[in-house]
N, CA and C of each residue as an Amber inpcrd file, in Angstrom:
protein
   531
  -5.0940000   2.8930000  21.9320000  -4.7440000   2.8410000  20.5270000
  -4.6610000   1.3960000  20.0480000  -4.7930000   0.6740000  20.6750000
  -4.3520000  -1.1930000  20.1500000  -5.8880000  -1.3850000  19.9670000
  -6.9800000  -1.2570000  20.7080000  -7.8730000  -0.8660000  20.5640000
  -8.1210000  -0.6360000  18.5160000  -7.7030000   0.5280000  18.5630000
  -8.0060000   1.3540000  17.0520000  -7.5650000   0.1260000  16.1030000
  -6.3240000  -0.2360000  16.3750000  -5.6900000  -1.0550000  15.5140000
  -6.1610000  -2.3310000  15.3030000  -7.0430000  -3.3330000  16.4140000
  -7.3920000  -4.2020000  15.9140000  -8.8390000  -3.8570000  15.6070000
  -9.8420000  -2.6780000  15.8170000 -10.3260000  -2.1550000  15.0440000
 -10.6080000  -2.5560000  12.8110000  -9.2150000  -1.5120000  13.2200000
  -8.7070000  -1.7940000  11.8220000  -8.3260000  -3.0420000  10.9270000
  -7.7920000  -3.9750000  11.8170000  -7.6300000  -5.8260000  10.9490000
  -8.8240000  -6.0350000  11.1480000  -9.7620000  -5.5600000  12.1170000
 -11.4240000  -6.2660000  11.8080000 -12.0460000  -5.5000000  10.5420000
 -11.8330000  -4.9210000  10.1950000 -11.9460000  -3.8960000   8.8740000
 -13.6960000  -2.9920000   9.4250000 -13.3670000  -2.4160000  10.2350000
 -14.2100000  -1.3180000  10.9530000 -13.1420000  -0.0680000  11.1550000
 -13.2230000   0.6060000  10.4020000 -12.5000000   2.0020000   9.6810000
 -12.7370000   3.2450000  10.5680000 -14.2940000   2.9390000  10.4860000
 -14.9840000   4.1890000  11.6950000 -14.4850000   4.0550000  13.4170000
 -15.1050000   3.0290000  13.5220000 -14.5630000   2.2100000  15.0480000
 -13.2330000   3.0670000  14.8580000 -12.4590000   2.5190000  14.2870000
 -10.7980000   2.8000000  15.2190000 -10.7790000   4.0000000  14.6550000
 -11.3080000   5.1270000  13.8370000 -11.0350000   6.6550000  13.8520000
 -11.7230000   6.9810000  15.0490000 -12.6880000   6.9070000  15.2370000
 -12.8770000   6.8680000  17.1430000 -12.1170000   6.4090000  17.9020000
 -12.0170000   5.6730000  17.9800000 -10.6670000   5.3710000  19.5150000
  -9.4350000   6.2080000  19.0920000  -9.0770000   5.7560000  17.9320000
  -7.7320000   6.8920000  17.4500000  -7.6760000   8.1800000  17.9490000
  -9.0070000   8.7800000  17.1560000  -9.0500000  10.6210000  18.1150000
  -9.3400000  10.4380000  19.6670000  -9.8590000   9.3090000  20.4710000
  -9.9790000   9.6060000  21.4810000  -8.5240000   9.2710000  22.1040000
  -7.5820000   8.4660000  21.8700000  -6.4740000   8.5320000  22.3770000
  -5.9390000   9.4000000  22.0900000  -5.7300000  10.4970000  20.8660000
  -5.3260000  11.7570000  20.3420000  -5.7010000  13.0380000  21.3790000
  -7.0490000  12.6870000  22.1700000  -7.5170000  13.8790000  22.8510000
  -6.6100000  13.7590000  24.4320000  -6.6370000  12.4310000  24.3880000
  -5.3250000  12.2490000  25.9890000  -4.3550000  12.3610000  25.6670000
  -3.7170000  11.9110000  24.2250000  -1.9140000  12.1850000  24.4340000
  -1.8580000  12.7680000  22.9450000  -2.2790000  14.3820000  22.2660000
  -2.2390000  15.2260000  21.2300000  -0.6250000  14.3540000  20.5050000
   0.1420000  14.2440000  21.3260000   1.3340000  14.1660000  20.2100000
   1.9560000  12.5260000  20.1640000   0.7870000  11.6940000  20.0030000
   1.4380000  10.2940000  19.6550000   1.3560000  10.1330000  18.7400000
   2.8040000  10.2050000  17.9500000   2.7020000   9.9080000  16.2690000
   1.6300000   8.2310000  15.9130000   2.1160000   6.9850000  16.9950000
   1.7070000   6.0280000  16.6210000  -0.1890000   5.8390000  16.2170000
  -0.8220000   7.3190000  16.6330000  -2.4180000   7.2680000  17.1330000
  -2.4050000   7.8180000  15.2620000  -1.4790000   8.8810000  15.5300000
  -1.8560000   9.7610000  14.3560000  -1.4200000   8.7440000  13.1490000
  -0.8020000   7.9110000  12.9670000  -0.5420000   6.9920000  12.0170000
  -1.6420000   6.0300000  11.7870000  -1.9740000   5.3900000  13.0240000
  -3.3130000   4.9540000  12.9130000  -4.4010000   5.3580000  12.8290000
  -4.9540000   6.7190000  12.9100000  -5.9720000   7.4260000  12.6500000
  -5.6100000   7.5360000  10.6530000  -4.3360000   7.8540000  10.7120000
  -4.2140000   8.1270000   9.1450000  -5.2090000   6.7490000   8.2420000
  -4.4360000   5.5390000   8.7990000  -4.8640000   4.3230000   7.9660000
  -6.5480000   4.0810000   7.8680000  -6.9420000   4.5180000   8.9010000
  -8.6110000   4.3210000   9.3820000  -9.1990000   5.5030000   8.0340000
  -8.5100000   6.6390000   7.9270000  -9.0840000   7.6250000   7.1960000
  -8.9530000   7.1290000   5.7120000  -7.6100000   6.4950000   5.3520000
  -6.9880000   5.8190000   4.1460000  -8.3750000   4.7440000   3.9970000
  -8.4710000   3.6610000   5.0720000  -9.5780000   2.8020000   4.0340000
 -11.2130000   3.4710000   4.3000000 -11.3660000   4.6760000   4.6530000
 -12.5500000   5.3390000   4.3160000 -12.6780000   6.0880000   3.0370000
 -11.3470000   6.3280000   2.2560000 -11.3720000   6.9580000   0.9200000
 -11.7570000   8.7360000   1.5480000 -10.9020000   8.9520000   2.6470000
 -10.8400000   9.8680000   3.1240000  -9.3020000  10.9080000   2.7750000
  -9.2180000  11.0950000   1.8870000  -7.6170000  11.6200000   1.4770000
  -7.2750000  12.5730000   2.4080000  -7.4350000  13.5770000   1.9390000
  -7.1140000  14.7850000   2.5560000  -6.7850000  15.1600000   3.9170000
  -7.9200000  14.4050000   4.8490000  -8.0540000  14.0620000   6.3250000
  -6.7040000  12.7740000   6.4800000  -6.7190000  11.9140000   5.6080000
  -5.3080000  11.1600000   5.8950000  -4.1500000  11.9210000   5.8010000
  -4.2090000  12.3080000   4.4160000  -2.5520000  13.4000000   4.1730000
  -1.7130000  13.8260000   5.9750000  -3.0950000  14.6070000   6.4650000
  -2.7070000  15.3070000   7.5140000  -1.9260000  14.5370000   8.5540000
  -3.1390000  13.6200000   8.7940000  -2.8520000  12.9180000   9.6710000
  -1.7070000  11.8880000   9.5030000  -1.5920000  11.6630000   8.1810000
   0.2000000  10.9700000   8.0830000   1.3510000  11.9220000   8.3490000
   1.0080000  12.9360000   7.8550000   2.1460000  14.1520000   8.2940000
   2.5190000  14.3580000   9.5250000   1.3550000  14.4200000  10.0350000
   1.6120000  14.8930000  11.6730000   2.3470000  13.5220000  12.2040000
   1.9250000  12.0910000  11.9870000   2.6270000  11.1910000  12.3110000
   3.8890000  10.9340000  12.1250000   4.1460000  11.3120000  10.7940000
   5.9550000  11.2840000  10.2890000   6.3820000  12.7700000  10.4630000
   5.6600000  13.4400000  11.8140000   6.4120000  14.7970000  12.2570000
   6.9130000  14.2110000  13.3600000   6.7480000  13.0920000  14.2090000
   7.2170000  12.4660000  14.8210000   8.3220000  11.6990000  15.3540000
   7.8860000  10.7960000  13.3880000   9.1380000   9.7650000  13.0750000
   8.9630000   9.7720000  11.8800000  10.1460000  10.6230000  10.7710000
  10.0550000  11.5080000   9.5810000  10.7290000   9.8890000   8.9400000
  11.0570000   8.5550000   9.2550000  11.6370000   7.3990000   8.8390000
  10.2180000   6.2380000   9.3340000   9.4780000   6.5410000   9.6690000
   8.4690000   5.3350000   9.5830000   7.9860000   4.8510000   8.3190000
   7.8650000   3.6880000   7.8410000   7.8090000   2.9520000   7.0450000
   6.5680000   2.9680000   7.2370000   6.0030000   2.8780000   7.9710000
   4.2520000   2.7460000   7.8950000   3.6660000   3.9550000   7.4850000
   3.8730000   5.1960000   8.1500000   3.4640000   6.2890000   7.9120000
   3.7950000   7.0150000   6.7230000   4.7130000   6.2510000   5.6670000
   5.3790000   6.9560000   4.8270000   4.4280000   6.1080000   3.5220000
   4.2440000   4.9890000   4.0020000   3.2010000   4.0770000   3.2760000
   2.1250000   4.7670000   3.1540000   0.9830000   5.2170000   4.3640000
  -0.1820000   5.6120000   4.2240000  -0.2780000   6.8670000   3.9950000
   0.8530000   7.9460000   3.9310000   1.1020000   8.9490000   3.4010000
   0.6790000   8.8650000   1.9540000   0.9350000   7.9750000   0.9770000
   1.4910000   7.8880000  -0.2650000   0.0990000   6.8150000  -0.6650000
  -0.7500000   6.4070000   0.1830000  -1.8880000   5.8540000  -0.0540000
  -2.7420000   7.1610000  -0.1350000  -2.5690000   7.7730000   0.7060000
  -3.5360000   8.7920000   0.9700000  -3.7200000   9.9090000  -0.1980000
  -2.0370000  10.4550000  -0.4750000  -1.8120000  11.1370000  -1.3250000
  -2.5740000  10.7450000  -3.0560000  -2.3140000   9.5370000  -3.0420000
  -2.5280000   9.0870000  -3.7910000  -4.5160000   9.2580000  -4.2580000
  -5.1490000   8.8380000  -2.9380000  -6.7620000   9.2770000  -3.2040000
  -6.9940000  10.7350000  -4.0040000  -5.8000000  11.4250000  -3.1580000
  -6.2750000  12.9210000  -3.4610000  -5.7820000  13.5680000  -5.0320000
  -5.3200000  12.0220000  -5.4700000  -4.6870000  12.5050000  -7.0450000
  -3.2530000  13.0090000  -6.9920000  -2.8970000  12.2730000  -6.3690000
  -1.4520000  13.4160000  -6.0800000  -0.5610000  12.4170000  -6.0610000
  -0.3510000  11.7710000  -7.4370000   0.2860000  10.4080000  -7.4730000
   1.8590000  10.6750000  -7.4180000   2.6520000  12.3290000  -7.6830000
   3.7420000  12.5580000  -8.0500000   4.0500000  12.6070000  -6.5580000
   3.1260000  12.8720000  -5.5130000   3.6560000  13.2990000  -4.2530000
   3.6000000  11.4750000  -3.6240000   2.8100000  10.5750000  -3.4950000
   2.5950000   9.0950000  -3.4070000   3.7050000   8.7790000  -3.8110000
   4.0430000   9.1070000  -5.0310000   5.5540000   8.1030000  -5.3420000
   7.0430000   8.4060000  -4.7820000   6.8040000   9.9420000  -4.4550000
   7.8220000  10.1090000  -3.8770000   8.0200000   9.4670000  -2.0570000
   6.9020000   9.9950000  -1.4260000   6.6360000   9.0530000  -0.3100000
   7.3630000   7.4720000  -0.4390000   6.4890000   7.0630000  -1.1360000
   6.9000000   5.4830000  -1.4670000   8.8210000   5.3350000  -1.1350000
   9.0780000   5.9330000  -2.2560000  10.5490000   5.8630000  -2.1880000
  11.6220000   6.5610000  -1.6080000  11.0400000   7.5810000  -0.5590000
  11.1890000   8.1220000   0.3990000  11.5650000   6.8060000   1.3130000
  10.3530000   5.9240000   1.4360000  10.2980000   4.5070000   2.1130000
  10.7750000   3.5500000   1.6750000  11.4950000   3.5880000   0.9340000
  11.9930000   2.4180000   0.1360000  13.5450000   2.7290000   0.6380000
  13.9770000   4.0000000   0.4400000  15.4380000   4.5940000   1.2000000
  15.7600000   4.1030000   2.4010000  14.5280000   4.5330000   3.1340000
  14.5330000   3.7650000   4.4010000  14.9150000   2.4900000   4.5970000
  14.0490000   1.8430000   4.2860000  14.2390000  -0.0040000   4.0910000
  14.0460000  -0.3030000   2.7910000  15.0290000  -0.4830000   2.2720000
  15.2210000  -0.9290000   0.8740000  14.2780000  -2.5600000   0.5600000
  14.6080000  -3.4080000   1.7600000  14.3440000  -5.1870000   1.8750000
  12.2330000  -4.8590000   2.0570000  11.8440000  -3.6690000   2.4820000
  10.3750000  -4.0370000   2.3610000   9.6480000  -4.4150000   1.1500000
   9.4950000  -5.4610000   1.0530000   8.3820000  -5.8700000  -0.3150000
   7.2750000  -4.9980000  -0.4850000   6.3570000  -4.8580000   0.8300000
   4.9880000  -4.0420000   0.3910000   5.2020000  -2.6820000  -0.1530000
   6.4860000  -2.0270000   0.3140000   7.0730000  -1.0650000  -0.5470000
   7.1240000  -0.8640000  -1.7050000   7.7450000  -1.8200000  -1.9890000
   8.3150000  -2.0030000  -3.8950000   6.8420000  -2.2910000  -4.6460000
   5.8050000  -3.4140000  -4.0470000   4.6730000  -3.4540000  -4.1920000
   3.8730000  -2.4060000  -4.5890000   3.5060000  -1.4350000  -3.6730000
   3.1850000  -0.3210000  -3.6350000   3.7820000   0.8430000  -5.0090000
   5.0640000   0.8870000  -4.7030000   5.3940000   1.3310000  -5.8370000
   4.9280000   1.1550000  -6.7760000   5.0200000  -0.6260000  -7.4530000
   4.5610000  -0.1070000  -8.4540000   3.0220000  -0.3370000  -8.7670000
   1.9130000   0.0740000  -7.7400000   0.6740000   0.0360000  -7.8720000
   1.0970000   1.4360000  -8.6960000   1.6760000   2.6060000  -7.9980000
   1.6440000   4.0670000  -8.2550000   2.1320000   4.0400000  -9.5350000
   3.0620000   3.1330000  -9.6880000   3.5410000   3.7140000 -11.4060000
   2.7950000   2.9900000 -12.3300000   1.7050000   2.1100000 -12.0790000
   0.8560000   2.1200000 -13.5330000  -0.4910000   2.5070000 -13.0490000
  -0.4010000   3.7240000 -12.1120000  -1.6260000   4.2780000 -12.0230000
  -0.9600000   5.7590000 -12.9290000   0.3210000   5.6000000 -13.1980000
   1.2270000   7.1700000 -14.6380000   1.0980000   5.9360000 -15.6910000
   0.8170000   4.8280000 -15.9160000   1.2900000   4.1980000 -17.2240000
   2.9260000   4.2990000 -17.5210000   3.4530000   4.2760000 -16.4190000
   4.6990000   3.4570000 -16.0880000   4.7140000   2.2970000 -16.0450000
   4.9640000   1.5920000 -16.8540000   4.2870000  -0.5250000 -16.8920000
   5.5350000  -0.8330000 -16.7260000   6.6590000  -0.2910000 -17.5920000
   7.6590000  -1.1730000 -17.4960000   8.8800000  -1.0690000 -15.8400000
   8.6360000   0.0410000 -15.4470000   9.3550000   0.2270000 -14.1860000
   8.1390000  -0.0320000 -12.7830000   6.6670000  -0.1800000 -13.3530000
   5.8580000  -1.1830000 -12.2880000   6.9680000  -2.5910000 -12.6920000
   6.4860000  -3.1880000 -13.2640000   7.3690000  -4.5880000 -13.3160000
   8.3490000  -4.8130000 -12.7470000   9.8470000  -3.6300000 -12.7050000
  10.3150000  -3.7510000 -12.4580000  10.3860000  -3.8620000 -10.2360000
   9.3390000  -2.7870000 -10.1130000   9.0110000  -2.3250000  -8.6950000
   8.8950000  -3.9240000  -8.2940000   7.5550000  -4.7660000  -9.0190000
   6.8360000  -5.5900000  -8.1120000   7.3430000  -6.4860000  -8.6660000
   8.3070000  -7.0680000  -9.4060000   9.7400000  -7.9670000  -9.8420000
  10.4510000  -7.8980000  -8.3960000  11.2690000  -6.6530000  -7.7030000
  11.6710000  -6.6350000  -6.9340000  11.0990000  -7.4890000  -5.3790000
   9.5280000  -6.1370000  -5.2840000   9.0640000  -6.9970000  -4.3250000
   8.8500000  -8.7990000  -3.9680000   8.2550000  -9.3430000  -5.3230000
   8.6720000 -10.8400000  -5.1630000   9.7500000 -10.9770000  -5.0670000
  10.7850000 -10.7090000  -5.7600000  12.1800000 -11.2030000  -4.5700000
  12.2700000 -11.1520000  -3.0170000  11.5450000 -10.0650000  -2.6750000
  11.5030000  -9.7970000  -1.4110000  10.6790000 -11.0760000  -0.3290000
   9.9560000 -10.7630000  -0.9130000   8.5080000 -11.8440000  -0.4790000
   8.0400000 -12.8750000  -1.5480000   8.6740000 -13.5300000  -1.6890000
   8.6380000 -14.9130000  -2.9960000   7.0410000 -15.6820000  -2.8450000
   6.3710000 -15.2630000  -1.1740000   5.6220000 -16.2220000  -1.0340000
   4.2940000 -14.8310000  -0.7490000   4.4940000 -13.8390000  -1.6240000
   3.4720000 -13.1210000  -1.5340000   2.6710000 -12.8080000  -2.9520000
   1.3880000 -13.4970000  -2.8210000   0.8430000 -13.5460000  -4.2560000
   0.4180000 -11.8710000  -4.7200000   0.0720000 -10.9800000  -3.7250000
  -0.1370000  -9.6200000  -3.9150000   0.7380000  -9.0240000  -4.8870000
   1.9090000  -9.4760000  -4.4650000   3.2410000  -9.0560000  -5.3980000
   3.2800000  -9.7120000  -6.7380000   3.1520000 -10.9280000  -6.6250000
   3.0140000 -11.3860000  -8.1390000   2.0880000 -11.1700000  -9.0060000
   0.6690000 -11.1670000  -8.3750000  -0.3570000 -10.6710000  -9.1720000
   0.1760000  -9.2570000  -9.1110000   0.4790000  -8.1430000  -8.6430000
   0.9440000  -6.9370000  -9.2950000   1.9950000  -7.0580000 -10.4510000
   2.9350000  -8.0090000 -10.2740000   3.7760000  -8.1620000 -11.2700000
   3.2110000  -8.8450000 -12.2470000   2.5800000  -9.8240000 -12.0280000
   1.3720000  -9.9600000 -13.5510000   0.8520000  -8.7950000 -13.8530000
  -0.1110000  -7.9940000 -13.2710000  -0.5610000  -6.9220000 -13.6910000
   0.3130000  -5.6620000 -15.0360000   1.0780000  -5.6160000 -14.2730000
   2.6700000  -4.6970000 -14.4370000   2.4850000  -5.4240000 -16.3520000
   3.0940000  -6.5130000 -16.0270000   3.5980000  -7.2270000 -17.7660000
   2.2320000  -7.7080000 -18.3560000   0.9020000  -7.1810000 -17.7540000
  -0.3460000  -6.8440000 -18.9760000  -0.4370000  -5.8040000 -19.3170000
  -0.2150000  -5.2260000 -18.7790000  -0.3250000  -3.7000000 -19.1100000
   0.8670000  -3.2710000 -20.2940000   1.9060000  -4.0860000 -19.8410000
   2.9180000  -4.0230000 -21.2310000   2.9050000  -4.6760000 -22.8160000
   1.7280000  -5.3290000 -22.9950000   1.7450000  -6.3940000 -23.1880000
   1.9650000  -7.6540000 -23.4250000   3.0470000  -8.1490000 -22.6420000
   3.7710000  -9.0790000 -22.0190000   2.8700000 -10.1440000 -21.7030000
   1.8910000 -11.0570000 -22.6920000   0.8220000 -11.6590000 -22.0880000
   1.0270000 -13.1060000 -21.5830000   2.0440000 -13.4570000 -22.3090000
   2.7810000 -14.5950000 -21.5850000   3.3640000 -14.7970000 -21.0930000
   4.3650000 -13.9690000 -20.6260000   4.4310000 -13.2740000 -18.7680000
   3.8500000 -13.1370000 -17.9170000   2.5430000 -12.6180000 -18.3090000
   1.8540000 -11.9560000 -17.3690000   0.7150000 -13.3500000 -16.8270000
   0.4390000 -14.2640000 -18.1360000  -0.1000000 -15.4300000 -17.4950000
   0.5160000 -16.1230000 -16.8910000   2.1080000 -16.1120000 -17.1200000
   3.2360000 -17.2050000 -16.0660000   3.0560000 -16.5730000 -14.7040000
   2.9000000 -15.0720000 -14.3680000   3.2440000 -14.8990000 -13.1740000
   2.2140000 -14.8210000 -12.6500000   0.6920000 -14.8510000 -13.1700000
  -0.6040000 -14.6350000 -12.6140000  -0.8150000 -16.5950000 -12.0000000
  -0.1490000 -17.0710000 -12.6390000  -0.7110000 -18.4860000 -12.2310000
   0.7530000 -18.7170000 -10.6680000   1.6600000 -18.3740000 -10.9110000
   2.4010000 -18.0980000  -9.5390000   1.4910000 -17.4660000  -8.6630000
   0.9750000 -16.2180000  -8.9700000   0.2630000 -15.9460000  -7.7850000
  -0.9920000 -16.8640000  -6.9920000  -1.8340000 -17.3860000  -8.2940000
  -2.4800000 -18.4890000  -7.8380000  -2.0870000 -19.8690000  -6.8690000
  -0.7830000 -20.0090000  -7.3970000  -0.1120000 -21.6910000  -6.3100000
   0.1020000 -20.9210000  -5.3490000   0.4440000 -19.4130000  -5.0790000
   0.3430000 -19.0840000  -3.7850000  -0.7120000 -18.6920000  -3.3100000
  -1.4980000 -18.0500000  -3.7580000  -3.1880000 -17.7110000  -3.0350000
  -4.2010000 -18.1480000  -4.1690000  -4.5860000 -19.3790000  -4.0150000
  -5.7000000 -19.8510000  -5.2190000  -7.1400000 -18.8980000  -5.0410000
  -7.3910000 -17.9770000  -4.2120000  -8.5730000 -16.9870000  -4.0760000
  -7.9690000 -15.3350000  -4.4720000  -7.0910000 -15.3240000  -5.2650000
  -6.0710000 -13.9370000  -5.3170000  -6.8840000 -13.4550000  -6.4270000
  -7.9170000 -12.4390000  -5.9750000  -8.6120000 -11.8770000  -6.7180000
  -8.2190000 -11.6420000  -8.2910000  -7.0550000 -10.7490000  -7.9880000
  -6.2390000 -10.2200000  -9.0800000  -5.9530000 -10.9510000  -9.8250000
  -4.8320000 -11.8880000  -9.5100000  -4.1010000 -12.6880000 -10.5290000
  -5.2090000 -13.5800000 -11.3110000  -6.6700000 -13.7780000 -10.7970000
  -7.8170000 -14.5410000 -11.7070000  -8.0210000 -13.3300000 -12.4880000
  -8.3680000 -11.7500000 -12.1880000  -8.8680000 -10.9170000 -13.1280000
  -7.6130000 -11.1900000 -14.1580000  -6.0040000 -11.5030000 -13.7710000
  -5.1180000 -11.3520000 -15.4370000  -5.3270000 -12.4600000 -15.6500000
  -5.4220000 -13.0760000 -15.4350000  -5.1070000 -14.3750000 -16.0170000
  -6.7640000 -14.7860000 -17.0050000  -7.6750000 -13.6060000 -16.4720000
  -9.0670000 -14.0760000 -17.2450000  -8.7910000 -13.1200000 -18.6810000
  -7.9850000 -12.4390000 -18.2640000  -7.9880000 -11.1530000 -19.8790000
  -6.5750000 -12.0280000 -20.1990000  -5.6940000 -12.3560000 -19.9320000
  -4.3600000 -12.7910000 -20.9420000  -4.8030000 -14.6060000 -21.1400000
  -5.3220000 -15.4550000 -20.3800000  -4.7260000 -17.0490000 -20.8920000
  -6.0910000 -17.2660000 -21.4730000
């Protein structure tokens, strides 16, 4: 399974859903395979096949933070943003201090046109992680969508002094400054 996983940081999706099921076929009940098979299925835009496979993983360990993550990624492909958000904050109960959490969150709530409680989500997460531009460019995102545009250019150029290649925070900062 470590195998699958660095698989996966090499961003070969297929690769580690192979090794994943093949460690799955020697040990059927390792939540950690089935969590990682989930994520491999998650960046194939494979929903449904993830759902499962996050389930079966947090049948394991019903408090994993990872699995409760790619649960709520997954859910989320399959349109099922009410079941994603609950996941999320399912995981957020858990560990309140995770940034990619709160992050996450509020990807899900302005994928409802929830803008102002995204902001608030990925407000949080930069507290969490001050030095994570993902979070700030979501929290820029968050206060364009509100239209908060001089907000949203203050915090898109934060995300920049922290990642000057941060995809995102150049897409707000090209529609708000």
């Amino acid at each position: 399974i470590d195998r699958a996983e660095l698989l996966l940081e090499a961003g070969r999706p297929e690769d580690a859903e192979r090794e994943a099921r093949a460690s799955l076929l020697a040990q059927p009940g390792d939540g950690y395979a089935h969590g990682i098979l989930a994520r491999a299925l998650v960046m194939q835009g494979r929903g449904e096949e993830a759902v499962a496979a996050a389930r079966e993983a947090l049948e394991h360990d019903p408090e994993d933070e990872a699995s409760l993550l790619v649960l709520a990624l997954a859910l989320s492909l399959t349109g099922d943003l009410q079941g994603a958000e609950s996941a999320i904050r399912h995981g957020i109960a858990v560990d309140p201090e995770n940034a990619t959490l709160h992050r996450w969150l509020a990807e899900i709530l302005m994928q409802t046109d929830r803008n102002a409680e995204a902001s608030g989500a990925a407000s949080e997460a930069r507290a969490l992680a001050p030095h994570d531009a993902d979070a700030a460019a979501a929290y820029a995102h968050a206060l364009m969508l509100q239209g908060r545009t001089d907000d949203a250019e203050h915090a898109a150029r934060e995300a920049l002094a922290i990642d000057a290649e941060n995809d995102r925070a150049h897409h707000v900062l090209g529609l708000v400054g």
